[in-house]
Every structure is written in structure tokens, then in C-alpha cells.
Coordinates of N, CA and C and ligand atoms in Angstrom, one line a residue:
M253 N 0.9 -1.2 -0.1 CA 0.0 0.0 0.0 C 1.0 1.2 0.0
I254 N 0.6 2.1 -0.9 CA 1.3 3.5 -1.1 C 0.3 4.6 -0.6
V255 N 0.8 5.5 0.4 CA 0.1 6.5 0.8 C 0.7 7.8 0.2
R256 N 0.0 8.7 -0.4 CA 0.6 10.0 -0.9 C 0.6 11.0 0.2
V257 N 1.8 11.4 0.5 CA 2.0 12.3 1.6 C 1.1 13.6 1.6
N258 N 1.0 14.1 0.4 CA 0.2 15.3 0.1 C -1.2 15.1 0.5
D259 N -1.7 13.8 0.5 CA -3.1 13.6 0.8 C -3.3 13.5 2.3
I260 N -2.4 13.7 3.1 CA -2.4 13.4 4.6 C -2.5 14.7 5.2
T261 N -3.6 14.9 5.9 CA -3.7 16.2 6.6 C -4.0 16.0 8.1
D262 N -4.4 17.0 8.8 CA -4.7 16.8 10.2 C -6.0 16.3 10.6
K263 N -6.7 15.9 9.4 CA -8.0 15.3 9.6 C -7.8 13.7 9.3
V264 N -8.2 12.9 10.2 CA -8.0 11.4 10.0 C -8.7 11.0 8.8
R265 N -8.0 10.3 7.9 CA -8.4 9.7 6.7 C -8.3 8.2 6.6
S266 N -9.3 7.5 6.3 CA -9.3 6.1 6.2 C -9.1 5.6 4.7
L267 N -8.3 4.6 4.6 CA -8.0 3.8 3.4 C -8.1 2.4 3.5
A268 N -8.6 1.9 2.5 CA -8.7 0.3 2.5 C -8.2 -0.2 1.2
A269 N -7.6 -1.4 1.3 CA -7.0 -2.1 0.2 C -7.0 -3.6 0.4
V270 N -7.3 -4.3 -0.7 CA -7.1 -5.7 -0.7 C -5.9 -6.2 -1.6
E271 N -4.8 -6.7 -1.0 CA -3.6 -6.9 -1.6 C -3.3 -8.4 -1.8
A272 N -2.9 -8.7 -3.0 CA -2.5 -10.1 -3.3 C -1.2 -10.4 -2.6
I273 N -1.0 -11.6 -2.2 CA 0.2 -12.1 -1.5 C 1.5 -11.8 -2.4
D274 N 1.3 -12.0 -3.8 CA 2.3 -11.7 -4.8 C 2.9 -10.3 -4.6
E275 N 2.1 -9.3 -4.0 CA 2.6 -8.0 -3.9 C 3.6 -7.9 -2.7
H276 N 3.7 -8.9 -1.9 CA 4.6 -8.9 -0.7 C 5.6 -10.0 -0.9
P277 N 6.9 -9.7 -1.4 CA 7.9 -10.7 -1.7 C 8.2 -11.4 -0.5
I278 N 8.3 -10.9 0.8 CA 8.6 -11.8 2.1 C 7.6 -12.9 2.2
L279 N 6.3 -12.5 2.0 CA 5.2 -13.4 2.3 C 5.1 -14.5 1.2
K280 N 5.4 -14.0 0.0 CA 5.4 -15.1 -1.1 C 6.4 -16.0 -1.0
A281 N 7.7 -15.5 -0.5 CA 8.8 -16.5 -0.3 C 8.6 -17.5 0.8
L282 N 7.9 -17.0 1.8 CA 7.5 -17.9 2.9 C 6.6 -18.9 2.4
Q283 N 5.6 -18.7 1.5 CA 4.7 -19.6 1.1 C 5.4 -20.5 0.0
D284 N 6.3 -20.0 -0.8 CA 7.1 -20.8 -1.6 C 7.9 -21.9 -0.9
E285 N 8.3 -21.5 0.3 CA 9.3 -22.4 1.1 C 8.3 -23.4 1.7
G286 N 7.0 -23.3 1.7 CA 6.2 -24.4 2.2 C 5.7 -24.1 3.7
E287 N 6.3 -22.9 4.2 CA 5.9 -22.5 5.7 C 4.4 -22.4 6.0
C288 N 3.8 -21.9 5.0 CA 2.4 -21.7 5.2 C 1.7 -21.5 3.8
L289 N 0.4 -21.5 3.8 CA -0.4 -21.3 2.5 C -1.5 -20.3 2.7
F290 N -1.2 -19.1 2.0 CA -2.2 -18.0 2.3 C -3.5 -18.4 1.5
R291 N -4.7 -18.4 2.2 CA -5.9 -18.7 1.5 C -6.7 -17.5 1.2
S292 N -6.3 -16.3 1.5 CA -7.0 -15.1 1.0 C -5.9 -14.0 0.7
P293 N -6.4 -13.0 0.2 CA -5.4 -11.9 0.0 C -5.4 -11.1 1.3
L294 N -4.6 -10.1 1.6 CA -4.6 -9.4 2.7 C -5.6 -8.3 2.6
T295 N -6.3 -8.2 3.7 CA -7.3 -7.1 3.9 C -6.7 -6.1 4.8
V296 N -6.4 -4.8 4.2 CA -5.7 -3.8 4.8 C -6.6 -2.6 5.1
D297 N -6.8 -2.1 6.3 CA -7.5 -1.0 6.6 C -6.6 0.0 7.4
V298 N -6.4 1.2 6.9 CA -5.6 2.1 7.7 C -6.2 3.4 7.8
T299 N -5.8 4.1 8.9 CA -6.1 5.5 9.0 C -4.9 6.2 9.1
V300 N -4.9 7.4 8.5 CA -3.6 8.2 8.5 C -3.8 9.6 8.9
V301 N -3.1 10.2 9.6 CA -3.2 11.7 10.1 C -1.9 12.4 10.5
R302 N -1.9 13.6 10.2 CA -0.7 14.3 10.5 C -0.8 14.9 11.9
E303 N 0.2 14.6 12.6 CA 0.2 15.1 14.0 C 1.7 15.6 14.4
Y304 N 1.6 16.9 15.0 CA 3.0 17.4 15.4 C 4.0 17.3 14.2
D305 N 5.0 16.7 14.5 CA 6.2 16.6 13.4 C 6.1 15.2 12.7
H306 N 5.1 14.5 12.9 CA 5.1 13.2 12.1 C 3.7 12.8 11.7
I307 N 3.7 11.6 10.9 CA 2.5 11.1 10.5 C 2.1 9.9 11.1
R308 N 1.0 9.8 11.7 CA 0.5 8.6 12.4 C -0.4 7.7 11.6
L309 N 0.1 6.4 11.4 CA -0.8 5.5 10.6 C -1.1 4.3 11.6
E310 N -2.4 4.0 11.5 CA -2.9 2.9 12.3 C -3.4 1.9 11.2
A311 N -2.9 0.6 11.4 CA -3.3 -0.4 10.3 C -4.0 -1.5 11.0
D312 N -4.9 -2.1 10.4 CA -5.4 -3.5 10.7 C -5.4 -4.3 9.5
V313 N -4.7 -5.5 9.7 CA -4.4 -6.4 8.6 C -4.9 -7.7 8.9
T314 N -5.8 -8.4 8.0 CA -6.4 -9.6 8.1 C -6.1 -10.6 7.0
V315 N -5.6 -11.9 7.2 CA -5.4 -12.6 6.3 C -5.8 -14.2 6.7
V316 N -6.2 -15.0 5.8 CA -6.4 -16.5 6.1 C -5.3 -17.2 5.7
V317 N -4.9 -18.0 6.6 CA -3.6 -18.8 6.3 C -3.9 -20.3 6.7
A318 N -3.3 -21.2 5.9 CA -3.4 -22.7 6.2 C -2.0 -23.0 6.8
L319 N -2.0 -23.7 7.9 CA -0.7 -24.0 8.7 C -0.8 -25.5 9.0
N320 N 0.3 -26.1 9.3 CA 0.4 -27.4 9.6 C 0.6 -27.5 11.3
C321 N -0.2 -28.2 11.9 CA -0.1 -28.3 13.3 C 1.2 -28.9 13.8
S322 N 1.9 -28.3 14.7 CA 3.3 -28.8 15.1 C 3.1 -30.0 15.9
R323 N 1.9 -30.4 16.5 CA 1.7 -31.5 17.3 C 1.1 -32.7 16.4
C324 N 0.1 -32.5 15.7 CA -0.6 -33.6 15.0 C -0.3 -33.6 13.5
L325 N 0.3 -32.5 13.0 CA 0.8 -32.4 11.7 C -0.3 -32.2 10.6
A326 N -1.6 -32.1 11.3 CA -2.7 -31.7 10.3 C -2.7 -30.4 9.8
S327 N -3.2 -30.0 8.6 CA -3.3 -28.8 8.1 C -4.6 -28.1 8.6
Y328 N -4.5 -26.9 9.0 CA -5.8 -26.2 9.6 C -5.6 -24.8 9.1
E329 N -6.9 -24.2 9.0 CA -6.9 -22.7 8.6 C -7.1 -21.9 9.8
T330 N -6.5 -20.7 9.8 CA -6.6 -19.7 10.8 C -6.7 -18.3 10.2
T331 N -7.3 -17.3 11.0 CA -7.3 -16.1 10.5 C -6.2 -15.3 11.3
L332 N -5.3 -14.7 10.6 CA -4.3 -13.9 11.4 C -4.8 -12.4 11.3
K333 N -4.7 -11.8 12.5 CA -5.1 -10.4 12.5 C -4.0 -9.6 13.2
S334 N -3.6 -8.6 12.5 CA -2.5 -7.7 13.2 C -3.0 -6.2 13.2
N335 N -2.7 -5.5 14.4 CA -2.9 -4.1 14.3 C -1.9 -3.5 14.8
F336 N -1.3 -2.4 14.2 CA 0.0 -1.7 14.8 C -0.2 -0.2 14.2
T337 N 0.6 0.5 14.9 CA 0.7 2.0 14.7 C 2.1 2.3 14.2
V338 N 2.2 3.2 13.2 CA 3.4 3.5 12.7 C 3.6 5.1 12.9
F339 N 4.6 5.5 13.4 CA 4.9 7.0 13.4 C 6.0 7.3 12.4
Y340 N 5.5 7.8 11.2 CA 6.5 8.2 10.2 C 7.0 9.7 10.3
S341 N 8.3 9.7 10.2 CA 9.0 10.9 10.2 C 9.7 11.2 8.9
K342 N 9.8 12.4 8.4 CA 10.5 12.5 7.1 C 12.0 12.4 7.3
S343 N 12.6 11.6 6.4 CA 14.1 11.3 6.5 C 14.8 12.5 6.4
T344 N 15.9 12.7 7.2 CA 16.7 13.7 7.2 C 17.9 13.3 6.1
G345 N 17.9 12.2 5.6 CA 18.9 11.8 4.7 C 19.9 10.8 5.3
S346 N 20.2 10.9 6.5 CA 21.2 9.9 7.0 C 20.3 8.7 7.4
F347 N 20.9 7.5 7.4 CA 20.1 6.3 7.7 C 19.9 6.2 9.2
V348 N 18.6 6.1 9.6 CA 18.3 5.8 11.1 C 17.4 4.7 11.0
P349 N 17.8 3.5 11.8 CA 17.1 2.3 11.8 C 15.6 2.6 12.4
D350 N 14.8 1.7 12.0 CA 13.4 1.8 12.6 C 13.4 1.4 14.0
E351 N 12.6 2.0 14.9 CA 12.5 1.6 16.2 C 11.2 1.0 16.5
E352 N 11.1 0.1 17.4 CA 9.9 -0.5 17.8 C 9.8 -0.7 19.3
V353 N 8.6 -0.3 19.8 CA 8.4 -0.4 21.3 C 7.1 -1.2 21.5
E354 N 6.9 -2.0 22.4 CA 5.7 -2.6 22.8 C 4.9 -1.7 23.8
L355 N 3.8 -1.3 23.5 CA 3.0 -0.4 24.4 C 1.7 -1.1 24.5
G356 N 1.5 -1.8 25.6 CA 0.3 -2.7 25.8 C 0.1 -3.6 24.6
E357 N -1.1 -3.8 24.1 CA -1.3 -4.7 23.2 C -0.9 -4.3 21.8
R358 N -0.9 -3.0 21.6 CA -0.5 -2.4 20.3 C 1.0 -2.1 20.1
E359 N 1.5 -2.5 19.0 CA 2.9 -2.3 18.8 C 3.2 -0.9 18.1
L360 N 4.0 -0.2 18.6 CA 4.3 1.1 18.0 C 5.6 1.1 17.2
V361 N 5.6 1.5 16.1 CA 6.8 1.5 15.2 C 7.1 3.0 14.7
S362 N 8.4 3.3 14.8 CA 8.9 4.6 14.3 C 9.6 4.2 13.0
A363 N 9.2 4.9 11.9 CA 9.8 4.6 10.7 C 10.1 5.9 9.9
Y364 N 10.7 5.8 8.9 CA 10.9 7.1 8.1 C 10.5 7.0 6.6
Y365 N 10.2 8.1 6.0 CA 9.8 8.1 4.6 C 10.7 9.1 4.0
E366 N 10.8 9.0 2.7 CA 11.5 9.9 1.8 C 10.6 10.3 0.6
G367 N 10.7 11.6 0.2 CA 9.9 12.0 -1.0 C 8.3 12.1 -0.7
E368 N 7.5 11.8 -1.7 CA 6.2 12.2 -1.6 C 5.3 11.0 -1.4
E369 N 5.9 9.8 -1.1 CA 4.9 8.7 -1.0 C 5.6 7.9 0.2
I370 N 4.6 7.2 1.0 CA 5.0 6.3 2.0 C 4.5 4.9 1.6
N371 N 5.4 4.0 1.6 CA 5.2 2.7 1.2 C 5.0 1.9 2.5
V372 N 3.7 1.5 2.8 CA 3.4 0.8 4.0 C 3.7 -0.7 3.9
S373 N 3.8 -1.2 2.7 CA 3.9 -2.6 2.3 C 5.0 -3.2 3.4
P374 N 6.2 -2.9 3.5 CA 7.2 -3.5 4.4 C 6.6 -3.8 5.9
E375 N 6.0 -2.7 6.3 CA 5.3 -2.8 7.7 C 4.4 -3.9 7.7
I376 N 3.4 -3.8 6.6 CA 2.3 -4.8 6.6 C 2.8 -6.2 6.6
A377 N 3.9 -6.5 5.7 CA 4.4 -7.8 5.6 C 5.0 -8.3 6.9
E378 N 5.8 -7.3 7.4 CA 6.5 -7.7 8.7 C 5.5 -8.1 9.7
H379 N 4.4 -7.3 9.9 CA 3.4 -7.6 10.9 C 2.6 -8.8 10.8
V380 N 2.5 -9.3 9.5 CA 1.9 -10.6 9.2 C 2.8 -11.6 9.6
L381 N 4.2 -11.5 9.3 CA 5.2 -12.4 9.8 C 5.0 -12.7 11.4
I382 N 5.1 -11.6 12.0 CA 5.1 -11.6 13.5 C 3.8 -12.5 14.1
E383 N 2.7 -12.3 13.2 CA 1.5 -13.0 13.7 C 1.6 -14.5 13.5
L384 N 2.5 -14.9 12.5 CA 2.5 -16.5 12.3 C 3.2 -17.1 13.5
P385 N 2.4 -18.0 14.1 CA 2.9 -18.8 15.2 C 4.2 -19.6 14.8
L386 N 5.1 -19.6 15.8 CA 6.3 -20.4 15.7 C 5.9 -22.0 15.8
K387 N 5.1 -22.2 16.7 CA 4.6 -23.6 16.8 C 3.1 -23.5 16.7
P388 N 2.7 -23.7 15.4 CA 1.3 -23.7 15.1 C 0.5 -24.9 15.7
L389 N -0.7 -24.6 16.3 CA -1.4 -25.7 17.1 C -2.9 -25.5 16.5
C390 N -3.4 -26.7 15.9 CA -4.7 -26.8 15.3 C -5.8 -26.4 16.4
S391 N -5.4 -26.7 17.7 CA -6.3 -26.3 18.8 C -5.4 -26.4 20.0
E392 N -5.7 -25.5 21.1 CA -4.9 -25.5 22.3 C -4.7 -26.9 23.0
G393 N -5.9 -27.6 22.8 CA -5.9 -29.0 23.4 C -5.6 -30.1 22.5
C394 N -4.7 -29.7 21.4 CA -4.5 -30.9 20.4 C -3.6 -31.8 21.1
R395 N -3.9 -33.2 20.9 CA -3.3 -34.2 21.7 C -2.0 -34.7 21.0
G396 N -1.9 -34.4 19.6 CA -0.7 -34.8 18.9 C -0.7 -36.1 18.5
L397 N 0.4 -36.6 18.1 CA 0.6 -38.0 17.6 C 1.2 -38.9 18.7
C398 N 0.7 -40.2 18.7 CA 1.3 -41.0 19.8 C 2.9 -41.3 19.3
P399 N 3.8 -41.0 20.4 CA 5.2 -41.1 20.1 C 5.6 -42.5 19.9
S400 N 4.7 -43.5 20.2 CA 5.2 -44.9 20.0 C 4.6 -45.4 18.6
C401 N 3.3 -45.3 18.3 CA 2.9 -45.9 17.2 C 2.4 -44.8 16.1
G402 N 2.4 -43.6 16.4 CA 2.1 -42.6 15.5 C 0.8 -42.2 15.1
V403 N -0.3 -42.8 15.7 CA -1.6 -42.4 15.5 C -1.9 -41.1 15.9
D404 N -3.0 -40.5 15.2 CA -3.4 -39.1 15.7 C -4.2 -39.3 16.9
L405 N -3.8 -38.9 18.1 CA -4.6 -39.1 19.3 C -5.8 -38.2 19.4
N406 N -5.9 -37.3 18.5 CA -7.2 -36.5 18.5 C -8.4 -37.4 17.9
T407 N -8.1 -38.4 17.1 CA -9.1 -39.1 16.4 C -9.1 -40.6 16.9
T408 N -8.0 -41.0 17.4 CA -7.8 -42.5 17.4 C -7.3 -42.7 18.8
V409 N -7.7 -43.9 19.5 CA -7.2 -44.3 20.9 C -6.3 -45.4 20.5
C410 N -5.1 -45.4 21.2 CA -4.1 -46.6 21.0 C -3.9 -47.1 22.4
D411 N -3.1 -48.3 22.6 CA -2.9 -48.8 23.8 C -1.5 -48.4 24.5
C412 N -0.9 -47.6 23.7 CA 0.5 -47.3 24.0 C 0.7 -46.6 25.4
S413 N -0.3 -45.7 25.6 CA -0.1 -44.9 26.9 C -0.4 -45.9 28.0
D414 N -1.1 -47.0 28.0 CA -1.3 -47.9 29.0 C 0.1 -48.6 29.2
N415 N 0.7 -49.0 28.3 CA 2.0 -49.7 28.2 C 3.0 -48.8 28.9
R416 N 3.0 -47.5 28.4 CA 4.1 -46.5 28.9 C 4.0 -46.5 30.4
S417 N 2.7 -46.2 31.0 CA 2.6 -46.1 32.3 C 3.1 -47.3 33.1
G418 N 2.7 -48.4 32.5 CA 3.2 -49.8 33.1 C 4.8 -49.8 33.1
F419 N 5.3 -49.3 32.1 CA 6.8 -49.3 32.1 C 7.4 -48.5 33.1
A420 N 6.8 -47.2 33.2 CA 7.3 -46.3 34.2 C 7.2 -46.9 35.5
F421 N 6.0 -47.6 35.8 CA 5.8 -48.2 37.1 C 6.9 -49.3 37.4
S422 N 7.2 -50.2 36.5 CA 8.1 -51.3 36.7 C 9.5 -50.8 36.7
A423 N 9.9 -49.7 36.1 CA 11.2 -48.9 36.3 C 11.3 -48.4 37.6
L424 N 10.3 -47.9 38.2 CA 10.4 -47.3 39.5 C 10.6 -48.5 40.5
K425 N 9.9 -49.6 40.2 CA 9.9 -50.7 41.1 C 11.4 -51.3 41.2
N426 N 12.0 -51.4 40.0 CA 13.5 -51.7 39.9 C 14.4 -50.9 40.7
F427 N 14.1 -49.6 40.4 CA 15.0 -48.7 41.1 C 15.1 -48.8 42.5
K428 N 13.8 -49.0 43.2 CA 13.6 -49.2 44.5 C 14.5 -50.4 44.9
V429 N 14.2 -51.5 44.2 CA 14.9 -52.8 44.5 C 16.5 -52.7 44.6
E430 N 17.0 -51.9 43.5 CA 18.4 -51.8 43.5 C 19.1 -51.1 44.7
R431 N 18.3 -50.1 45.2 CA 18.7 -49.3 46.4 C 18.8 -50.3 47.6
Ligands
ZN606 ZN1 -3.0 -30.6 16.1
ZN607 ZN1 0.2 -45.3 20.3

């Protein structure tokens, strides 16, 4: 998403866009690597306003993604939602790295722009990345796969857990005997 600086005034302005994953090289690369499968384009809603010496941009980004559960390996769909605030200052020419601070639920980012346009796409892609879980779970209570026989414990019952507790018990008994 590109916002024209001249269109930004001290009155809050809303902009909306639907962006294809292909417009975000980082996200497309992630999908090409098989990390996830985007099931919808990105829905982007932003408000922009000029404040003091900076431009304040608030964004809400939503996308549907298919992930593989880290416990049971099943594919499941989930909706990622990200909202963040960026304070854009006009670049003074020298390179200054973006700064980020966590303030409550919302993340605040300081960034710089040059020229007449602000390209919000890098921030959008980065915040979608942040929302991707490191260990995806199809549900909080996912029981995963049996480490012994490999069945999906969400849908199948196996006898392995009975055997395991039996083994643990006998190991404990042996331990006591040896002492
Ligand atoms: Zn699972
Ligand atoms: Zn089993």
C-alpha cells in the first residue's frame, strides 16, 4: 500500500485495500518455502493523520492462512489479525534504523519516509510475519501424535499410553529394589 504524503492532513483519513500475496515478496517467499499457505489476499484498513512533526498511521491487517499443526501435523486454517501503529517522520537523509516499542497490546513503530510517498507494504508484511505462530497448533488442546505408534490421538485411541505407564511403574520398582 502506498500513501501519498500530500493527501495526509490533520483530519483522520481512512484507506482500505485488498492486496495479493504476490505484492509482498517476503510473504510469497515464505509460502514458496512451504511454511504456510495463504488462503486469502490481505485485507488492509488504515487511518492516517498528520500530528505534530510526524504522520501517524494505524493499520489493521487480516489474512486467512493454512498451517500445519506442530503436534498432529494436520493442516488447519486460521485467520491472522494484526494491528499496529507507525509514526512516520521525514527522513533527514542519514540512515536511522526503525525503532519498535511494545506499548500494551499495540505495537508502535517509528519509521522514516522519503519523497512524496509512504510505502506501507514492508510494515504490513513484517506484521503478518510476526503473527505467524512459531509452533502452530490446530487447537490449544491438540493431543498430537502418539510417540510410540504414530496415530493421531485426536481421532484415534491406542494402547501405547497404558503400556508406557506400566513401564514407568516397573522402572520405578526396579529402582527401589536396586537401592
Ligand atoms: Zn493438532
Ligand atoms: Zn500409540
